Coordinates of C-alpha atoms in Angstrom, one line a residue:
M168 CA -42.7 104.1 174.0
R169 CA -40.5 105.0 170.3
I170 CA -41.4 101.8 168.3
L171 CA -39.9 101.7 164.9
H172 CA -42.0 99.6 162.2
T173 CA -40.4 98.3 158.9
G174 CA -40.6 95.4 156.9
D175 CA -40.8 93.0 153.7
W176 CA -36.8 93.4 153.3
H177 CA -36.4 90.5 150.7
F178 CA -33.3 89.6 151.5
G179 CA -31.6 87.9 149.0
R180 CA -34.0 89.2 146.3
T181 CA -32.7 90.2 142.9
L182 CA -33.8 92.7 139.4
E183 CA -33.8 90.3 136.9
G184 CA -30.9 88.8 138.2
R185 CA -29.1 91.8 139.1
S186 CA -28.0 90.7 142.9
R187 CA -30.0 94.1 145.8
M188 CA -27.3 92.9 148.1
K189 CA -25.8 95.6 148.4
E190 CA -28.0 98.1 148.8
Q191 CA -30.0 96.0 151.3
E192 CA -26.6 96.4 153.0
D193 CA -27.1 100.5 152.6
F194 CA -30.5 99.8 153.9
V195 CA -29.5 97.8 157.0
E196 CA -26.7 100.7 157.7
E197 CA -29.3 103.2 157.8
L198 CA -31.7 101.3 159.5
V199 CA -28.8 101.0 162.2
R200 CA -28.0 104.7 162.6
I201 CA -32.0 105.7 162.6
V202 CA -32.5 102.9 165.5
H203 CA -29.8 104.7 167.2
D204 CA -30.4 108.2 166.4
Q205 CA -34.3 108.5 167.0
K206 CA -34.3 107.0 171.1
I207 CA -36.2 103.7 169.7
D208 CA -37.4 101.2 172.2
L209 CA -39.0 98.4 170.3
V210 CA -38.2 97.7 166.4
M211 CA -41.1 95.5 164.7
M212 CA -40.4 93.7 162.0
A213 CA -43.6 92.4 160.2
G214 CA -42.9 89.4 157.9
D215 CA -41.0 88.6 154.7
V216 CA -37.2 89.1 156.0
Y217 CA -35.9 86.4 152.6
D218 CA -37.1 86.9 149.5
S219 CA -37.8 82.6 149.4
V220 CA -38.2 79.2 151.6
N221 CA -34.0 78.5 151.2
P222 CA -32.3 82.3 151.1
P223 CA -28.6 82.3 149.5
A224 CA -26.1 82.7 152.4
A225 CA -24.9 85.9 152.2
A226 CA -29.3 86.7 152.9
E227 CA -28.7 84.4 156.4
Q228 CA -26.0 86.0 157.6
L229 CA -27.2 89.9 157.1
F230 CA -29.8 88.8 158.5
Y231 CA -28.3 87.9 161.9
E232 CA -26.3 91.2 161.5
A233 CA -29.6 93.2 161.0
A234 CA -30.7 91.6 164.3
A235 CA -27.6 92.1 166.4
R236 CA -26.6 95.4 166.0
L237 CA -29.8 96.8 166.4
T238 CA -29.9 94.5 169.0
E239 CA -27.0 95.9 170.8
G240 CA -28.2 98.2 172.7
G241 CA -30.6 96.9 174.3
T242 CA -33.2 97.4 172.1
P243 CA -35.7 95.0 171.7
L244 CA -36.3 93.2 168.1
A245 CA -39.6 90.9 167.2
V246 CA -39.8 89.5 163.7
I247 CA -42.9 87.5 162.5
A248 CA -42.2 84.8 159.5
G249 CA -44.1 86.6 156.2
N250 CA -44.9 84.4 152.8
H251 CA -42.3 83.9 151.7
D252 CA -39.8 82.9 154.3
Q253 CA -40.3 79.6 155.6
P254 CA -41.4 79.8 159.0
E255 CA -39.5 77.5 161.0
R256 CA -36.0 78.6 158.9
V257 CA -37.1 82.4 160.2
S258 CA -37.6 80.9 164.0
S259 CA -34.6 78.3 164.3
V260 CA -31.4 80.6 165.8
T261 CA -34.0 81.0 168.6
P262 CA -32.0 79.5 171.4
L263 CA -29.2 81.9 170.4
V264 CA -31.2 85.3 170.6
A265 CA -33.4 84.7 172.8
R266 CA -31.8 86.0 175.8
Q267 CA -30.9 89.6 173.4
G268 CA -33.8 90.3 173.4
I269 CA -34.2 89.4 169.8
T270 CA -38.5 87.3 169.3
L271 CA -38.8 84.7 166.4
V272 CA -42.1 84.0 165.6
G273 CA -42.2 81.5 162.5
L274 CA -45.5 80.2 163.2
P275 CA -49.4 81.1 164.9
V276 CA -48.4 80.9 168.7
A277 CA -50.4 80.9 171.9
E278 CA -49.4 83.8 173.8
A279 CA -49.1 87.4 172.8
V280 CA -45.3 88.5 173.4
T281 CA -44.0 90.8 175.8
V282 CA -41.0 92.9 175.8
Q283 CA -40.0 95.7 178.5
A284 CA -38.2 99.2 176.9
V285 CA -34.6 99.9 179.1
R286 CA -35.2 103.0 178.4
T287 CA -38.6 104.0 179.6
G288 CA -39.4 100.4 181.8
E289 CA -42.7 100.4 179.8
I290 CA -44.0 96.7 178.9
A291 CA -45.3 96.5 175.6
K292 CA -47.8 93.5 174.8
I293 CA -47.7 92.4 170.7
A294 CA -50.4 90.4 169.8
A295 CA -47.7 88.6 166.8
L296 CA -49.6 86.0 164.4
P297 CA -46.5 85.3 161.5
Y298 CA -47.6 84.9 157.8
P299 CA -51.5 82.9 158.3
S300 CA -51.8 80.4 155.6
E301 CA -54.2 77.8 155.0
A302 CA -52.0 74.9 155.9
R303 CA -50.1 76.9 158.7
L304 CA -53.5 77.4 160.2
N305 CA -54.3 73.6 159.4
E306 CA -57.6 74.5 158.7
L307 CA -58.8 73.6 154.7
L308 CA -61.3 76.0 152.7
A309 CA -63.8 74.8 151.0
A310 CA -62.2 74.8 147.1
E311 CA -66.6 74.8 145.8
G312 CA -66.9 78.1 148.5
D313 CA -67.6 80.7 146.4
E314 CA -65.3 83.4 147.2
E315 CA -67.2 86.2 149.1
E316 CA -68.2 82.6 151.7
L317 CA -64.1 82.0 152.1
R318 CA -63.2 85.0 152.7
R319 CA -65.9 85.6 155.9
A320 CA -64.5 82.8 156.6
Y321 CA -60.4 83.6 156.8
S322 CA -61.1 86.6 158.4
A323 CA -63.0 85.0 161.2
R324 CA -59.7 82.2 161.6
V325 CA -57.5 85.5 161.8
G326 CA -59.6 87.4 163.7
M327 CA -59.9 84.9 166.2
L328 CA -56.5 84.1 166.1
M329 CA -55.9 87.2 166.6
R330 CA -57.9 88.2 169.7
K331 CA -56.8 84.9 171.6
L332 CA -53.1 87.0 171.4
A333 CA -54.9 89.3 172.3
S334 CA -56.6 88.3 175.1
S335 CA -53.1 89.2 177.7
F336 CA -53.1 92.9 176.9
T337 CA -54.3 95.3 179.5
P338 CA -54.3 98.9 180.5
E339 CA -51.1 99.7 181.8
T340 CA -49.3 98.3 178.4
V341 CA -48.4 99.7 175.4
N342 CA -50.4 97.2 173.5
L343 CA -49.3 96.9 170.0
A344 CA -51.1 93.6 167.6
M345 CA -48.5 92.5 164.3
S346 CA -49.4 90.9 161.1
H347 CA -47.9 89.6 157.1
I348 CA -51.7 89.2 156.4
Y349 CA -53.3 91.4 153.1
V350 CA -56.4 93.2 154.9
L351 CA -59.6 94.8 152.2
G352 CA -58.5 98.2 150.8
G353 CA -54.3 98.0 150.4
V354 CA -53.3 99.3 147.9
E355 CA -50.5 96.2 145.2
S356 CA -47.7 95.8 143.3
D357 CA -46.8 93.2 141.1
S358 CA -43.4 92.6 143.3
E359 CA -45.7 90.4 145.9
R360 CA -46.0 87.7 145.7
P361 CA -50.0 86.6 145.9
I362 CA -51.6 85.4 149.3
Q363 CA -55.2 85.1 148.3
V364 CA -57.0 83.3 146.0
G365 CA -58.7 85.9 144.3
G366 CA -60.1 87.5 147.0
A367 CA -60.5 84.7 149.9
Y368 CA -57.9 85.2 151.7
T369 CA -58.4 88.6 152.5
V370 CA -58.3 89.8 155.6
D371 CA -60.9 92.6 156.6
P372 CA -60.3 94.9 159.0
S373 CA -62.8 94.2 161.5
A374 CA -60.8 91.7 162.4
L375 CA -57.3 93.1 163.4
A376 CA -60.4 95.0 165.6
V377 CA -58.5 93.7 169.5
G378 CA -57.9 96.0 171.0
A379 CA -54.1 97.0 169.7
Q380 CA -53.1 100.8 169.9
Y381 CA -51.0 100.2 166.3
T382 CA -51.2 97.2 164.0
A383 CA -48.0 96.4 162.6
L384 CA -49.0 94.8 159.0
G385 CA -46.2 93.0 156.5
H386 CA -46.9 92.1 152.9
L387 CA -47.4 95.7 150.7
H388 CA -45.1 97.1 149.8
R389 CA -46.7 100.9 149.6
P390 CA -45.9 102.4 153.2
Q391 CA -50.1 102.7 153.5
A392 CA -52.1 103.8 156.3
V393 CA -55.7 100.8 156.2
K394 CA -58.9 101.7 158.1
G395 CA -60.5 100.2 161.2
E396 CA -59.7 100.8 164.8
G397 CA -56.8 102.1 166.3
M398 CA -54.3 103.1 163.7
I399 CA -53.0 100.7 160.7
R400 CA -50.6 100.8 158.2
Y401 CA -48.3 99.3 156.2
S402 CA -44.5 100.2 156.6
G403 CA -43.4 99.5 153.0
S404 CA -40.3 98.5 152.0
P405 CA -37.9 99.3 151.7
L406 CA -36.7 99.2 148.8
A407 CA -38.3 98.8 145.2
Y408 CA -38.5 95.9 144.4
S409 CA -40.2 96.2 140.6
F410 CA -41.3 98.3 138.4
S411 CA -44.9 98.8 139.7
E412 CA -43.2 100.9 142.5
A413 CA -41.5 103.5 140.7
G414 CA -41.6 107.0 142.3
Q415 CA -42.4 105.0 145.3
A416 CA -41.0 107.3 148.5
K417 CA -40.0 104.8 150.6
S418 CA -39.5 104.7 154.2
V419 CA -40.3 103.0 158.2
S420 CA -43.3 104.2 160.5
I421 CA -42.3 105.2 164.0
I422 CA -44.7 105.8 167.0
D423 CA -44.5 107.1 169.7
V424 CA -47.3 105.7 172.5
A425 CA -48.1 105.1 175.6
P426 CA -50.4 103.2 177.8
G427 CA -53.9 103.8 177.0
Q428 CA -53.4 106.5 174.9
Q429 CA -53.4 107.5 171.5
P430 CA -50.1 106.9 169.1
V431 CA -48.2 109.8 167.1
L432 CA -46.9 108.5 163.9
E433 CA -43.8 109.1 162.5
E434 CA -43.1 108.0 158.7
V435 CA -39.1 108.9 158.5
Y436 CA -37.9 108.3 154.7
L437 CA -35.0 105.7 152.9
S438 CA -32.1 107.5 150.9
C439 CA -31.1 103.9 150.6
G440 CA -31.4 101.9 147.2
R441 CA -30.9 102.7 143.5
P442 CA -34.2 104.3 141.7
L443 CA -36.2 102.3 139.4
I444 CA -37.5 104.6 136.9
R445 CA -39.4 104.1 133.6
W446 CA -38.2 106.6 130.9
K447 CA -40.5 106.0 127.7
A448 CA -38.8 107.7 124.7
K449 CA -41.4 109.3 122.0
G450 CA -38.1 110.5 120.1
G451 CA -36.8 107.7 119.7
L452 CA -32.9 106.8 120.3
E453 CA -31.4 110.5 118.7
E454 CA -33.7 111.4 122.3
V455 CA -32.5 108.3 124.3
H456 CA -28.9 109.0 123.5
R457 CA -30.1 112.6 124.5
W458 CA -31.0 111.3 127.8
L459 CA -27.8 109.3 128.2
D460 CA -25.4 112.3 127.0
E461 CA -26.6 114.2 130.3
G462 CA -26.8 112.3 133.1
R463 CA -30.6 111.5 133.2
D464 CA -31.0 108.4 136.4
A465 CA -27.4 107.5 136.3
N466 CA -28.2 105.9 139.0
G467 CA -30.9 104.4 138.7
F468 CA -33.0 100.5 137.0
I469 CA -34.0 101.7 134.0
D470 CA -37.2 100.4 132.4
L471 CA -37.1 102.5 128.9
E472 CA -40.4 102.2 126.3
I473 CA -39.0 103.7 123.0
S474 CA -41.0 104.8 119.9
L475 CA -39.5 103.4 116.8
T476 CA -40.2 103.1 112.3
E477 CA -37.5 101.0 111.8
A478 CA -36.6 97.3 113.9
M479 CA -34.1 97.7 116.4
S480 CA -30.8 96.5 116.4
L481 CA -29.1 94.2 118.0
G482 CA -25.9 96.8 118.1
D483 CA -28.1 99.6 119.5
I484 CA -29.7 97.4 122.2
H485 CA -25.4 96.9 122.8
R486 CA -25.2 100.5 123.3
L487 CA -27.2 101.0 125.5
R488 CA -26.5 98.3 128.0
K489 CA -23.4 99.4 127.3
S490 CA -24.3 103.1 127.6
H491 CA -25.9 102.5 131.2
E492 CA -25.3 99.4 133.2
G493 CA -29.1 99.9 135.0
F494 CA -30.9 99.5 131.6
V495 CA -33.1 96.1 132.3
H496 CA -36.1 96.5 130.1
I497 CA -35.6 98.1 126.6
R498 CA -38.6 97.2 124.6
P499 CA -38.6 99.1 120.5
V500 CA -42.7 100.0 120.8
Y501 CA -43.7 100.7 116.6
P502 CA -46.0 102.6 115.3
E503 CA -48.2 98.9 114.1
M504 CA -48.4 97.5 117.2
E505 CA -49.5 101.4 118.7
Q506 CA -52.4 101.0 116.3
V507 CA -53.0 97.4 116.7
E508 CA -54.5 98.8 120.8
V509 CA -55.9 101.8 119.1
E510 CA -58.3 99.4 116.7
Y511 CA -58.7 97.5 119.9
S512 CA -59.2 99.9 121.6
R513 CA -62.1 100.9 119.9
S514 CA -63.1 97.6 118.6
R515 CA -65.2 94.7 119.9
L516 CA -63.4 91.9 118.4
P517 CA -61.7 89.4 120.4
V518 CA -57.4 90.4 121.1
P519 CA -56.8 86.9 118.9
E520 CA -58.2 88.0 115.8
L521 CA -56.9 91.2 115.8
F522 CA -54.0 89.7 116.4
R523 CA -54.0 87.6 113.4
K524 CA -55.7 90.7 110.9
F525 CA -52.2 93.1 112.5
Y526 CA -50.2 89.7 111.6
Q527 CA -52.4 89.1 107.1
R528 CA -51.9 93.1 107.2
Q529 CA -47.8 92.8 107.7
T530 CA -46.8 89.8 106.2
G531 CA -49.3 90.1 102.8
G532 CA -52.4 88.0 103.8
A533 CA -49.6 84.9 105.6
E534 CA -52.1 83.2 108.7
P535 CA -50.2 82.6 111.9
D536 CA -50.6 79.4 113.3
D537 CA -51.3 78.4 117.2
A538 CA -49.0 78.3 118.8
L539 CA -47.5 81.9 117.3
V540 CA -51.2 83.3 118.6
E541 CA -51.1 81.9 121.6
L542 CA -47.0 83.5 122.0
F543 CA -49.2 87.0 121.4
L544 CA -51.3 86.3 124.3
A545 CA -49.8 85.9 126.7
L546 CA -47.3 88.4 126.2
T547 CA -50.3 90.9 126.4
S548 CA -51.4 89.2 129.0
E549 CA -47.9 89.7 131.5
D550 CA -47.4 93.6 130.3
A551 CA -51.4 94.0 130.8
E552 CA -51.1 92.6 134.9
V553 CA -47.8 95.3 135.1
K554 CA -49.7 97.9 133.9
E555 CA -52.7 98.0 136.7
E556 CA -50.1 97.3 139.2
A557 CA -49.0 100.5 137.5

């Protein structure tokens, strides 16, 4: 049986107000072509169909079209809800699509999903667990418990549900698992909405040790393997949804597996989607204009950090945006700012005190008010989070 594993489509997502719908439509075209060309017997979609619990109508229509096209040749499709999805919305059209070989699992269920491959006649059992939030598990985790205690309790609950779903596995079936969770050891980016408080909602890989030959995971946007029993893998998202994913190669996973046999993995890289790119222009505006004249990254979305000695005017910013519609962020960096970073790295003074000293030096001794200090701290905190995720 040939299985395609994908996830984290996030239909309806934008990038700082810029639509990604055309790129998502291109992804569907490419995915349908891969399923046809590679003779796929089963498509597993591991959650986050949409980017919000109330997606735009165009996003829902794209999902329905994708499901119809992927299964029109008899290929079964199994979909679970992710943490961005409203579970009832994902599964609401089940009465209309079940006979087409489309299985939509919004909330945790008691039984594994059973599908049969038209081409080989093999039967697959899928222990399909949609995003198991605390509320969806109907379990109250004690607020006073420490992080390790909460994580163990959450992992134990997930493990119990997975074992129950996997109880129908047999030696004669292709035994699979699928969930939308954050497994310990996975590498995050800043475009994934957190599904844990601290580390409390992370899952230990041992919770997935239920006898599955392959475990298809969703949530993390970087394609990656997870250490554990059997083959466990995140397929990643089909598009880069934040600049922390700049430079990542996007793909879908294809697995060849027979009952009782080890799976064989092939990563098929995607060509759809505009790249997200970070430019660091140490040479100022002159360097940026040279890159633009060269046609550098003409199809990309760009996060620009530009080193300057004089203030950038609104006219400069407008000209840059007019010369390349892909500019998303334009952040000037001045020598004084770089000096503050150097002082911070060398000093043990608290960041607020360093900012106060910088402000006094720049204004001839004026004292910044508390609101300005708080704004600076908020901005530096956001920037630090982005750099850390990258």
